[in-house]
GROMACS .gro file of C-alpha atoms in nm:
model
  283
    1UNK     CA    1   5.205  12.659  10.591
    2UNK     CA    2   5.246  12.666  10.963
    3UNK     CA    3   4.899  12.739  11.092
    4UNK     CA    4   5.018  12.931  11.396
    5UNK     CA    5   5.180  13.203  11.179
    6UNK     CA    6   4.968  13.462  11.004
    7UNK     CA    7   5.071  13.523  10.632
    8UNK     CA    8   5.287  13.661  10.522
    9UNK     CA    9   5.576  13.672  10.767
   10UNK     CA   10   5.824  13.949  10.710
   11UNK     CA   11   6.200  13.923  10.724
   12UNK     CA   12   6.379  14.244  10.816
   13UNK     CA   13   6.747  14.338  10.873
   14UNK     CA   14   6.870  14.003  10.753
   15UNK     CA   15   7.246  13.944  10.703
   16UNK     CA   16   7.390  14.290  10.677
   17UNK     CA   17   7.618  14.509  10.893
   18UNK     CA   18   7.431  14.774  11.088
   19UNK     CA   19   7.518  15.138  11.029
   20UNK     CA   20   7.636  15.209  11.390
   21UNK     CA   21   7.487  15.517  11.530
   22UNK     CA   22   7.212  15.551  11.274
   23UNK     CA   23   6.872  15.683  11.378
   24UNK     CA   24   6.707  15.349  11.341
   25UNK     CA   25   6.925  15.165  11.593
   26UNK     CA   26   6.973  15.453  11.850
   27UNK     CA   27   6.604  15.508  11.926
   28UNK     CA   28   6.384  15.296  12.153
   29UNK     CA   29   6.084  15.169  11.962
   30UNK     CA   30   5.804  14.910  11.974
   31UNK     CA   31   5.586  14.733  11.722
   32UNK     CA   32   5.265  14.534  11.689
   33UNK     CA   33   5.422  14.203  11.591
   34UNK     CA   34   5.647  13.945  11.742
   35UNK     CA   35   6.018  13.961  11.655
   36UNK     CA   36   6.285  13.687  11.674
   37UNK     CA   37   6.639  13.798  11.664
   38UNK     CA   38   6.900  13.528  11.587
   39UNK     CA   39   7.257  13.654  11.623
   40UNK     CA   40   7.486  13.521  11.354
   41UNK     CA   41   7.813  13.705  11.434
   42UNK     CA   42   7.964  13.990  11.626
   43UNK     CA   43   7.829  14.170  11.934
   44UNK     CA   44   7.564  14.430  12.017
   45UNK     CA   45   7.386  14.572  12.314
   46UNK     CA   46   7.012  14.540  12.344
   47UNK     CA   47   6.809  14.771  12.572
   48UNK     CA   48   6.461  14.671  12.689
   49UNK     CA   49   6.248  14.668  13.001
   50UNK     CA   50   6.500  14.424  13.137
   51UNK     CA   51   6.781  14.677  13.102
   52UNK     CA   52   7.077  14.679  12.872
   53UNK     CA   53   7.233  14.344  12.786
   54UNK     CA   54   7.527  14.223  12.569
   55UNK     CA   55   7.414  13.983  12.294
   56UNK     CA   56   7.662  13.788  12.077
   57UNK     CA   57   7.684  13.512  11.825
   58UNK     CA   58   7.448  13.223  11.902
   59UNK     CA   59   7.202  13.433  12.107
   60UNK     CA   60   6.832  13.417  12.036
   61UNK     CA   61   6.591  13.689  12.156
   62UNK     CA   62   6.209  13.678  12.141
   63UNK     CA   63   6.045  14.021  12.154
   64UNK     CA   64   5.666  14.036  12.198
   65UNK     CA   65   5.431  14.309  12.059
   66UNK     CA   66   5.451  14.640  12.255
   67UNK     CA   67   5.791  14.564  12.420
   68UNK     CA   68   6.010  14.874  12.384
   69UNK     CA   69   6.364  14.784  12.276
   70UNK     CA   70   6.664  14.918  12.094
   71UNK     CA   71   6.983  14.767  11.946
   72UNK     CA   72   7.341  14.907  11.950
   73UNK     CA   73   7.582  14.695  11.748
   74UNK     CA   74   7.946  14.729  11.874
   75UNK     CA   75   8.176  14.902  11.628
   76UNK     CA   76   8.399  14.672  11.428
   77UNK     CA   77   8.255  14.359  11.578
   78UNK     CA   78   8.104  14.240  11.254
   79UNK     CA   79   7.758  14.224  11.404
   80UNK     CA   80   7.497  14.051  11.195
   81UNK     CA   81   7.169  13.889  11.284
   82UNK     CA   82   6.853  13.747  11.127
   83UNK     CA   83   6.546  13.935  11.250
   84UNK     CA   84   6.220  13.764  11.175
   85UNK     CA   85   5.894  13.957  11.233
   86UNK     CA   86   5.559  13.775  11.235
   87UNK     CA   87   5.205  13.770  11.369
   88UNK     CA   88   5.045  13.484  11.558
   89UNK     CA   89   4.676  13.401  11.529
   90UNK     CA   90   4.642  13.100  11.763
   91UNK     CA   91   4.781  12.979  12.100
   92UNK     CA   92   4.863  13.335  12.205
   93UNK     CA   93   4.818  13.239  12.568
   94UNK     CA   94   5.135  13.035  12.543
   95UNK     CA   95   5.337  13.337  12.425
   96UNK     CA   96   5.516  13.568  12.671
   97UNK     CA   97   5.433  13.936  12.717
   98UNK     CA   98   5.795  14.019  12.799
   99UNK     CA   99   6.122  13.989  12.615
  100UNK     CA  100   6.310  13.659  12.655
  101UNK     CA  101   6.682  13.601  12.609
  102UNK     CA  102   6.793  13.235  12.573
  103UNK     CA  103   7.044  13.097  12.816
  104UNK     CA  104   7.404  13.180  12.733
  105UNK     CA  105   7.498  12.817  12.774
  106UNK     CA  106   7.308  12.732  12.456
  107UNK     CA  107   7.506  12.974  12.234
  108UNK     CA  108   7.740  12.718  12.080
  109UNK     CA  109   7.454  12.480  11.989
  110UNK     CA  110   7.223  12.750  11.878
  111UNK     CA  111   7.482  12.900  11.646
  112UNK     CA  112   7.490  12.580  11.457
  113UNK     CA  113   7.108  12.595  11.420
  114UNK     CA  114   7.115  12.959  11.327
  115UNK     CA  115   7.371  12.900  11.045
  116UNK     CA  116   7.149  12.609  10.919
  117UNK     CA  117   6.842  12.830  10.929
  118UNK     CA  118   7.040  13.106  10.749
  119UNK     CA  119   7.124  12.867  10.465
  120UNK     CA  120   6.751  12.793  10.417
  121UNK     CA  121   6.662  13.162  10.432
  122UNK     CA  122   6.927  13.239  10.171
  123UNK     CA  123   6.768  12.983   9.940
  124UNK     CA  124   6.437  13.166   9.976
  125UNK     CA  125   6.534  13.538   9.982
  126UNK     CA  126   6.673  13.731   9.687
  127UNK     CA  127   7.056  13.771   9.699
  128UNK     CA  128   7.029  14.156   9.700
  129UNK     CA  129   6.846  14.145  10.036
  130UNK     CA  130   7.178  14.065  10.209
  131UNK     CA  131   7.344  14.382  10.092
  132UNK     CA  132   7.096  14.633  10.218
  133UNK     CA  133   6.850  14.725  10.489
  134UNK     CA  134   6.525  14.612  10.339
  135UNK     CA  135   6.204  14.451  10.449
  136UNK     CA  136   6.117  14.135  10.252
  137UNK     CA  137   5.765  13.994  10.296
  138UNK     CA  138   5.773  13.630  10.208
  139UNK     CA  139   5.537  13.498   9.943
  140UNK     CA  140   5.363  13.177  10.057
  141UNK     CA  141   5.437  13.031   9.710
  142UNK     CA  142   5.815  13.061   9.744
  143UNK     CA  143   5.995  12.720   9.782
  144UNK     CA  144   6.122  12.673  10.134
  145UNK     CA  145   5.895  12.927  10.308
  146UNK     CA  146   5.696  12.663  10.508
  147UNK     CA  147   6.016  12.502  10.629
  148UNK     CA  148   6.150  12.846  10.720
  149UNK     CA  149   5.837  12.926  10.917
  150UNK     CA  150   5.853  12.601  11.097
  151UNK     CA  151   6.212  12.661  11.204
  152UNK     CA  152   6.130  13.013  11.324
  153UNK     CA  153   5.839  12.878  11.522
  154UNK     CA  154   6.060  12.599  11.657
  155UNK     CA  155   6.303  12.848  11.789
  156UNK     CA  156   6.021  13.042  11.953
  157UNK     CA  157   5.883  12.731  12.118
  158UNK     CA  158   6.226  12.644  12.265
  159UNK     CA  159   6.274  12.992  12.398
  160UNK     CA  160   5.930  12.991  12.558
  161UNK     CA  161   5.977  12.639  12.706
  162UNK     CA  162   6.302  12.749  12.874
  163UNK     CA  163   6.138  13.063  13.019
  164UNK     CA  164   5.833  12.874  13.148
  165UNK     CA  165   6.034  12.591  13.302
  166UNK     CA  166   5.934  12.517  13.661
  167UNK     CA  167   6.270  12.358  13.724
  168UNK     CA  168   6.485  12.539  13.977
  169UNK     CA  169   6.719  12.794  13.817
  170UNK     CA  170   7.030  12.626  13.948
  171UNK     CA  171   6.940  12.280  13.816
  172UNK     CA  172   6.831  12.420  13.478
  173UNK     CA  173   7.158  12.608  13.443
  174UNK     CA  174   7.355  12.296  13.537
  175UNK     CA  175   7.173  12.086  13.284
  176UNK     CA  176   7.223  12.350  13.016
  177UNK     CA  177   7.598  12.336  13.084
  178UNK     CA  178   7.589  11.956  13.043
  179UNK     CA  179   7.383  11.987  12.720
  180UNK     CA  180   7.635  12.240  12.574
  181UNK     CA  181   7.895  11.957  12.580
  182UNK     CA  182   7.668  11.726  12.378
  183UNK     CA  183   7.727  11.434  12.613
  184UNK     CA  184   8.098  11.484  12.686
  185UNK     CA  185   8.179  11.491  13.064
  186UNK     CA  186   8.161  11.796  13.278
  187UNK     CA  187   8.347  11.788  13.609
  188UNK     CA  188   8.198  11.906  13.935
  189UNK     CA  189   8.492  12.154  13.963
  190UNK     CA  190   8.406  12.302  13.623
  191UNK     CA  191   8.041  12.343  13.728
  192UNK     CA  192   8.140  12.509  14.057
  193UNK     CA  193   8.367  12.748  13.864
  194UNK     CA  194   8.077  12.827  13.635
  195UNK     CA  195   7.871  12.933  13.934
  196UNK     CA  196   8.161  13.108  14.108
  197UNK     CA  197   8.142  12.891  14.415
  198UNK     CA  198   8.321  12.595  14.570
  199UNK     CA  199   8.235  12.235  14.486
  200UNK     CA  200   8.114  12.175  14.835
  201UNK     CA  201   7.887  12.483  14.832
  202UNK     CA  202   7.745  12.379  14.493
  203UNK     CA  203   7.679  12.032  14.636
  204UNK     CA  204   7.476  12.191  14.921
  205UNK     CA  205   7.273  12.402  14.683
  206UNK     CA  206   7.205  12.118  14.439
  207UNK     CA  207   7.101  11.879  14.718
  208UNK     CA  208   6.865  12.137  14.859
  209UNK     CA  209   6.692  12.199  14.528
  210UNK     CA  210   6.692  11.851  14.378
  211UNK     CA  211   6.776  11.593  14.647
  212UNK     CA  212   7.075  11.475  14.423
  213UNK     CA  213   7.439  11.525  14.423
  214UNK     CA  214   7.598  11.750  14.158
  215UNK     CA  215   7.746  11.448  13.989
  216UNK     CA  216   7.410  11.270  13.982
  217UNK     CA  217   7.244  11.569  13.804
  218UNK     CA  218   7.535  11.573  13.554
  219UNK     CA  219   7.526  11.198  13.488
  220UNK     CA  220   7.149  11.181  13.456
  221UNK     CA  221   7.159  11.460  13.195
  222UNK     CA  222   7.430  11.279  13.000
  223UNK     CA  223   7.214  10.968  13.010
  224UNK     CA  224   6.926  11.171  12.864
  225UNK     CA  225   7.150  11.284  12.581
  226UNK     CA  226   7.267  10.926  12.515
  227UNK     CA  227   6.904  10.806  12.507
  228UNK     CA  228   6.824  11.071  12.248
  229UNK     CA  229   7.104  10.964  12.013
  230UNK     CA  230   7.017  10.589  12.061
  231UNK     CA  231   6.652  10.645  11.975
  232UNK     CA  232   6.670  10.911  11.706
  233UNK     CA  233   6.997  10.867  11.521
  234UNK     CA  234   7.196  10.600  11.334
  235UNK     CA  235   7.518  10.667  11.528
  236UNK     CA  236   7.688  10.346  11.633
  237UNK     CA  237   7.704  10.269  12.000
  238UNK     CA  238   8.086  10.258  11.986
  239UNK     CA  239   8.088  10.598  11.815
  240UNK     CA  240   7.846  10.741  12.064
  241UNK     CA  241   8.073  10.614  12.353
  242UNK     CA  242   8.363  10.794  12.198
  243UNK     CA  243   8.161  11.106  12.142
  244UNK     CA  244   8.082  11.104  12.511
  245UNK     CA  245   8.446  11.048  12.592
  246UNK     CA  246   8.421  10.689  12.701
  247UNK     CA  247   8.736  10.515  12.574
  248UNK     CA  248   8.610  10.178  12.685
  249UNK     CA  249   8.278  10.052  12.549
  250UNK     CA  250   8.243   9.832  12.854
  251UNK     CA  251   8.260  10.135  13.083
  252UNK     CA  252   7.991  10.310  12.874
  253UNK     CA  253   7.771  10.003  12.906
  254UNK     CA  254   7.812  10.002  13.289
  255UNK     CA  255   7.749  10.377  13.304
  256UNK     CA  256   7.433  10.347  13.105
  257UNK     CA  257   7.309  10.036  13.290
  258UNK     CA  258   7.364  10.208  13.623
  259UNK     CA  259   7.097  10.474  13.549
  260UNK     CA  260   6.860  10.280  13.318
  261UNK     CA  261   6.888   9.915  13.426
  262UNK     CA  262   6.967   9.804  13.071
  263UNK     CA  263   7.243   9.820  12.807
  264UNK     CA  264   7.259  10.083  12.533
  265UNK     CA  265   7.188   9.811  12.277
  266UNK     CA  266   6.869   9.687  12.452
  267UNK     CA  267   6.748  10.053  12.500
  268UNK     CA  268   6.794  10.115  12.128
  269UNK     CA  269   6.601   9.804  12.031
  270UNK     CA  270   6.309   9.908  12.246
  271UNK     CA  271   6.298  10.269  12.163
  272UNK     CA  272   6.425  10.310  11.804
  273UNK     CA  273   6.179  10.475  11.563
  274UNK     CA  274   5.975  10.224  11.361
  275UNK     CA  275   6.129  10.334  11.031
  276UNK     CA  276   6.472  10.260  11.160
  277UNK     CA  277   6.392   9.947  11.352
  278UNK     CA  278   6.539   9.722  11.088
  279UNK     CA  279   6.867   9.912  11.051
  280UNK     CA  280   7.146   9.699  11.194
  281UNK     CA  281   7.354   9.860  11.467
  282UNK     CA  282   7.712   9.931  11.346
  283UNK     CA  283   7.892   9.838  11.665
   0.00000   0.00000   0.00000
């Protein structure tokens, strides 16, 4: 079992439509445990010490012990979320004392993760749980519980890492926008529109905080994504180039070489995981 999580973890309000206006969701409350809300579908408003905020599919919210909060699902929105409640024994100094909402730019990617986690949870929890409001303490002996706990903790670590990032807000937002495209290009004009400013003003802000141009920040983040695929996946280089919207493999090689000093093929040979080192590249 994941040693950071005290046993058993409890799963509450999982996969059912809230009764809008009920006493449970209309009253501010707090509790002694951590709570991770992963929004599967629909929309709701969450009120906390940070005010009232709209949450929607793909959002992840980490609520620490003692944080007063309340949830109002929007009528007819089909709101549904997975709400994991758990205690933490170790490494508490790394956990926040305030509520954290993940960046909205991550919603599309996170929704894929949430759906995958939901499938694992459904393999562990009894079917009737998804038709009612019911707390379900997980037995450590149930198949899949350890994996479920690791995924929950992984979500928490990602949320915390984003909140504790020392990177300037503007650069972090810009990188998240690039990450949401999974390597596909993002134009400077698109980024400027995202920040509601002109391309020239965005360039001034980016230069001031990073010393780079907007395009350099975008390109370097795309290179980081490409490196990850080359080192940790079996995707062919030609397929990766197409995924990143390079129609010409030669152009992709030049783009990669510009920022790394080597070709994608050479990078993969040096950085591929040992277990995969003998797998031939399907180029």
